[in-house]
Coordinates of C-alpha atoms and ligand atoms in Angstrom, one line a residue:
M21 CA 48.9 119.3 -96.1
I22 CA 52.2 118.9 -94.5
E23 CA 55.0 117.1 -96.4
F24 CA 58.6 116.3 -95.5
Q25 CA 60.8 115.3 -98.4
H26 CA 64.2 113.9 -97.5
V27 CA 64.6 116.3 -94.6
F28 CA 67.8 116.4 -92.7
K29 CA 68.5 118.7 -89.7
A30 CA 71.7 119.4 -87.8
Y31 CA 72.3 122.4 -85.6
G32 CA 75.6 124.0 -86.6
R33 CA 78.3 121.4 -87.0
S34 CA 76.5 118.8 -84.8
K35 CA 75.5 115.5 -86.2
N36 CA 72.1 115.1 -87.8
I37 CA 69.2 115.1 -85.4
L38 CA 66.8 114.3 -88.2
A39 CA 68.1 112.3 -91.1
D40 CA 66.1 111.6 -94.3
I41 CA 62.7 112.1 -92.9
N42 CA 59.8 111.6 -95.3
F43 CA 56.1 111.8 -94.4
N44 CA 52.8 113.4 -95.4
V45 CA 50.0 114.5 -93.1
D46 CA 46.5 114.9 -94.5
P47 CA 44.0 117.5 -93.5
G48 CA 42.1 116.6 -90.3
E49 CA 44.7 114.1 -88.9
F50 CA 45.5 114.0 -85.2
V51 CA 49.2 113.0 -85.0
F52 CA 51.2 112.1 -82.0
I53 CA 55.0 112.8 -82.2
S54 CA 56.7 110.4 -79.8
G55 CA 60.2 109.7 -78.8
P56 CA 62.6 110.2 -75.9
S57 CA 64.0 113.6 -74.7
G58 CA 66.4 115.0 -77.2
A59 CA 65.2 112.8 -80.1
G60 CA 64.2 115.8 -82.2
K61 CA 60.4 116.2 -81.6
S62 CA 60.6 120.0 -81.0
T63 CA 62.9 120.3 -84.0
L64 CA 60.4 118.6 -86.2
L65 CA 57.6 120.9 -85.0
K66 CA 59.8 124.0 -85.5
L67 CA 60.5 122.9 -89.1
I68 CA 56.8 122.8 -89.8
G69 CA 56.3 126.3 -88.3
G70 CA 59.2 127.7 -90.2
L71 CA 61.0 128.5 -87.0
E72 CA 64.0 126.5 -88.0
P73 CA 65.3 125.7 -91.5
P74 CA 66.1 122.2 -92.6
S75 CA 69.8 121.5 -93.4
R76 CA 68.7 119.6 -96.5
G77 CA 65.4 118.5 -98.1
A78 CA 62.1 120.3 -98.3
V79 CA 59.2 121.0 -95.9
F80 CA 55.8 121.8 -97.5
V81 CA 52.8 123.3 -95.7
N82 CA 49.7 123.7 -97.8
R83 CA 51.8 123.0 -100.9
Q84 CA 54.1 126.0 -100.1
R85 CA 57.7 125.3 -99.5
V86 CA 58.3 126.6 -96.0
D87 CA 62.0 126.7 -96.1
K88 CA 62.0 128.8 -99.3
L89 CA 59.2 131.1 -98.2
P90 CA 59.9 134.7 -99.3
A91 CA 59.5 137.3 -96.4
R92 CA 56.2 138.6 -97.8
E93 CA 54.7 135.1 -97.6
R94 CA 55.6 134.6 -93.9
P95 CA 52.5 136.1 -92.5
Y96 CA 50.6 133.5 -94.5
L97 CA 52.4 130.7 -92.7
R98 CA 51.8 132.4 -89.4
R99 CA 48.1 132.3 -90.1
A100 CA 48.1 128.8 -91.4
V101 CA 50.0 127.3 -88.5
G102 CA 49.2 127.9 -84.8
I103 CA 52.2 127.0 -82.6
I104 CA 52.3 126.3 -78.9
L105 CA 55.9 125.9 -77.8
Q106 CA 57.1 124.5 -74.5
D107 CA 57.9 128.0 -73.4
T108 CA 54.5 129.5 -74.0
H109 CA 55.9 133.1 -74.3
L110 CA 52.9 134.6 -72.5
L111 CA 53.3 138.2 -71.5
F112 CA 52.9 138.9 -67.8
D113 CA 52.5 142.6 -68.1
R114 CA 49.0 142.3 -69.7
N115 CA 45.8 140.3 -69.2
A116 CA 44.6 137.2 -71.0
T117 CA 42.6 139.1 -73.6
Q118 CA 45.5 141.3 -74.5
N119 CA 47.8 138.3 -74.8
V120 CA 45.4 136.6 -77.3
M121 CA 45.0 139.9 -79.2
L122 CA 48.7 140.1 -80.0
P123 CA 48.7 138.0 -83.2
L124 CA 45.7 140.0 -84.5
A125 CA 47.4 143.4 -83.7
I126 CA 50.4 142.2 -85.7
M127 CA 48.1 141.4 -88.6
G128 CA 46.6 144.9 -88.4
L129 CA 43.1 144.1 -87.1
D130 CA 41.5 147.0 -85.3
T131 CA 41.4 146.9 -81.5
R132 CA 37.6 146.3 -81.1
A133 CA 37.5 143.5 -83.7
A134 CA 40.6 142.0 -82.2
A135 CA 39.2 142.1 -78.6
A136 CA 36.0 140.4 -79.8
R137 CA 37.9 137.6 -81.5
A138 CA 40.2 137.2 -78.6
R139 CA 37.2 136.8 -76.3
A140 CA 35.7 134.2 -78.6
A141 CA 39.0 132.3 -78.6
L142 CA 39.2 132.4 -74.8
D143 CA 35.6 131.0 -74.7
K144 CA 36.6 128.1 -77.0
V145 CA 39.4 127.0 -74.7
G146 CA 37.2 127.2 -71.6
L147 CA 38.5 130.5 -70.2
A148 CA 35.3 132.5 -70.4
G149 CA 35.2 134.7 -67.3
K150 CA 39.0 134.8 -67.0
E151 CA 39.5 137.4 -69.7
D152 CA 40.8 140.1 -67.4
L153 CA 43.2 137.9 -65.4
N154 CA 46.9 138.3 -65.7
P155 CA 48.6 135.0 -66.7
V156 CA 50.3 135.0 -63.2
E157 CA 46.9 134.6 -61.7
M158 CA 46.2 131.5 -63.7
S159 CA 47.0 127.8 -63.0
G160 CA 49.5 125.9 -65.2
G161 CA 46.6 124.3 -67.1
E162 CA 44.9 127.7 -67.6
Q163 CA 48.1 129.3 -68.9
Q164 CA 48.4 126.4 -71.4
R165 CA 44.9 127.0 -72.6
L166 CA 45.6 130.7 -72.9
A167 CA 48.6 129.8 -75.1
I168 CA 46.2 127.6 -77.2
A169 CA 43.8 130.5 -77.5
R170 CA 46.5 132.8 -78.8
A171 CA 47.6 130.1 -81.3
I172 CA 44.1 129.6 -82.7
V173 CA 42.8 133.2 -82.7
N174 CA 44.0 133.5 -86.3
R175 CA 42.0 130.4 -87.2
P176 CA 44.9 128.3 -88.4
T177 CA 44.3 125.1 -90.4
I178 CA 47.2 123.4 -88.6
L179 CA 47.9 123.4 -84.8
I180 CA 51.2 122.1 -83.4
A181 CA 52.0 121.8 -79.8
D182 CA 55.2 120.8 -77.9
E183 CA 54.5 118.9 -74.7
P184 CA 51.4 120.8 -73.9
T185 CA 50.5 118.7 -70.9
A186 CA 54.0 118.6 -69.3
N187 CA 53.9 119.4 -65.6
L188 CA 50.1 119.2 -65.4
D189 CA 48.0 116.9 -63.3
Q190 CA 45.9 114.3 -65.1
E191 CA 42.6 116.2 -64.9
S192 CA 44.2 119.4 -66.4
A193 CA 46.1 117.4 -69.0
R194 CA 42.8 115.8 -70.1
R195 CA 41.1 119.2 -70.3
I196 CA 44.0 120.4 -72.5
M197 CA 43.7 117.4 -74.8
D198 CA 39.9 117.9 -75.0
V199 CA 40.5 121.4 -76.3
F200 CA 42.8 120.0 -79.0
R201 CA 40.2 117.3 -79.8
D202 CA 37.5 120.0 -80.2
F203 CA 39.6 121.9 -82.7
N204 CA 40.5 118.7 -84.5
Q205 CA 36.9 117.7 -84.8
V206 CA 36.1 121.0 -86.7
G207 CA 38.9 120.1 -89.1
V208 CA 42.1 121.5 -87.7
T209 CA 45.0 119.2 -88.4
T210 CA 46.7 118.6 -85.1
L211 CA 50.3 117.5 -84.2
I212 CA 51.4 117.1 -80.6
A213 CA 54.8 116.1 -79.3
S214 CA 54.4 114.4 -75.9
H215 CA 55.9 111.9 -73.5
D216 CA 52.5 110.8 -72.3
R217 CA 51.7 107.8 -74.5
P218 CA 48.7 106.5 -72.6
L219 CA 47.1 110.0 -72.7
M220 CA 47.8 110.4 -76.4
A221 CA 46.4 107.0 -77.2
R222 CA 42.9 108.4 -76.3
Y223 CA 43.2 111.2 -78.8
A224 CA 45.6 110.7 -81.7
N225 CA 45.1 108.3 -84.6
R226 CA 48.7 108.2 -85.9
T227 CA 52.2 108.1 -84.4
L228 CA 55.4 109.5 -85.8
H229 CA 58.1 108.1 -83.6
I230 CA 61.7 109.5 -83.6
D231 CA 64.5 107.8 -81.7
A232 CA 68.2 108.2 -82.2
G233 CA 67.8 109.3 -85.8
R234 CA 65.4 106.4 -86.6
F235 CA 61.9 107.3 -87.7
S236 CA 58.7 105.3 -87.8
D237 CA 55.2 106.1 -88.9
S238 CA 52.3 104.0 -87.7
S239 CA 48.5 104.4 -87.5
G240 CA 47.1 104.6 -84.1
V241 CA 48.9 104.9 -80.7
T242 CA 49.9 101.7 -78.9
P243 CA 49.2 102.5 -75.2
Ligands
LIG326 P1 63.0 116.8 -78.2 O1 61.9 117.8 -78.4 O2 62.7 115.4 -78.7 O3 63.4 116.7 -76.7 P2 64.8 118.6 -79.6 O4 64.3 118.8 -80.9 O5 64.4 119.7 -78.6 O6 64.3 117.2 -79.0 O7 66.3 118.5 -79.6 C1 67.0 117.5 -80.3 C2 68.5 117.7 -80.2 O8 68.9 119.0 -80.8 C3 69.0 117.8 -78.7 O9 70.3 117.1 -78.6 C4 69.1 119.3 -78.5 O10 70.1 119.5 -77.5 C5 69.6 119.8 -79.8 N1 69.1 121.2 -80.1 C6 67.8 121.6 -80.1 N2 67.8 122.9 -80.4 C7 69.0 123.3 -80.6 C8 69.7 124.6 -80.9 N3 68.9 125.7 -81.1 N4 71.0 124.6 -81.1 C9 71.7 123.5 -80.9 N5 71.2 122.3 -80.6 C10 69.9 122.2 -80.4
LIG327 P1 60.6 136.8 -85.8 O1 59.3 137.5 -85.6 O2 61.8 137.6 -85.4 O3 60.7 136.2 -87.2 P2 60.2 134.1 -84.8 O4 59.8 133.8 -86.2 O5 61.2 133.2 -84.3 O6 60.6 135.6 -84.7 O7 58.9 134.0 -83.9 C1 58.6 134.9 -82.9 C2 57.5 134.4 -82.1 O8 56.4 134.1 -82.9 C3 57.8 133.1 -81.4 O9 57.4 133.2 -80.0 C4 57.0 132.0 -82.1 O10 56.5 131.1 -81.2 C5 55.9 132.8 -82.7 N1 55.6 132.3 -84.0 C6 56.4 132.2 -85.1 N2 55.8 131.6 -86.2 C7 54.5 131.3 -85.7 C8 53.4 130.6 -86.3 N3 53.4 130.2 -87.5 N4 52.3 130.5 -85.5 C9 52.3 130.9 -84.2 N5 53.3 131.5 -83.6 C10 54.4 131.7 -84.4

């Protein structure tokens, strides 16, 4: 479902952040991306989402080569991969429903259908009743769940998130992870970059670890 073949990544003229990375992720897996700050976890996720091109090698998502995707195929990738970046990019000049409707508006869905789907997505992440709130009126955990709702409203088959529990208390962090688990249990392939190994040990069944250019791939998460 996701495949990296001899992937290298450097920004500009810097040295390689990722060097000769090879792995496959099968449908339905729940993968923990671990490693210290600056190791390249975000970069790995951005390569999957097509937000950064590899310097060398090939990245495949659903057998399509992401880095060679023609412009007309990009909307397909957007639907296939839901992304929650560290900066959630929520819009503070509109309410929760309107934030979640954005990706649907971009796809050309009419407003009524989009609003109904947005409400369903908010319900799935536990934000029923908060549809009309502006993100400013929400807690950190609620904002994170709002970002998840926006990422899943297109029903992606892959969900990737960068440090989704950073800066949250344990209870909120667990609620976020429960949301990911619920999507994973209905078949959504899930990859999460995090520093919180004990938390991830309760959810993920595979670890991709990056550290100073070294890469390892193991089943399970050692707490
Ligand atoms: P992590 O998510 O593990 O903290 P990142 O993938 O964010 O790591 O970053 C890996 C390295 O790449 C860091 O040294 C970071 O400064 C550098 N980096 C990340 N994004 C860019 C960019 N757009 N331009 C230049 N360097 C970058
Ligand atoms: P552009 O629309 O100019 O090509 P980007 O591709 O960098 O800009 O993405 C713009 C915004 O869309 C970013 O906030 C990014 O997080 C989001 N985005 C890009 N690709 C996806 C995707 N596959 N799934 C969800 N969000 C995405």
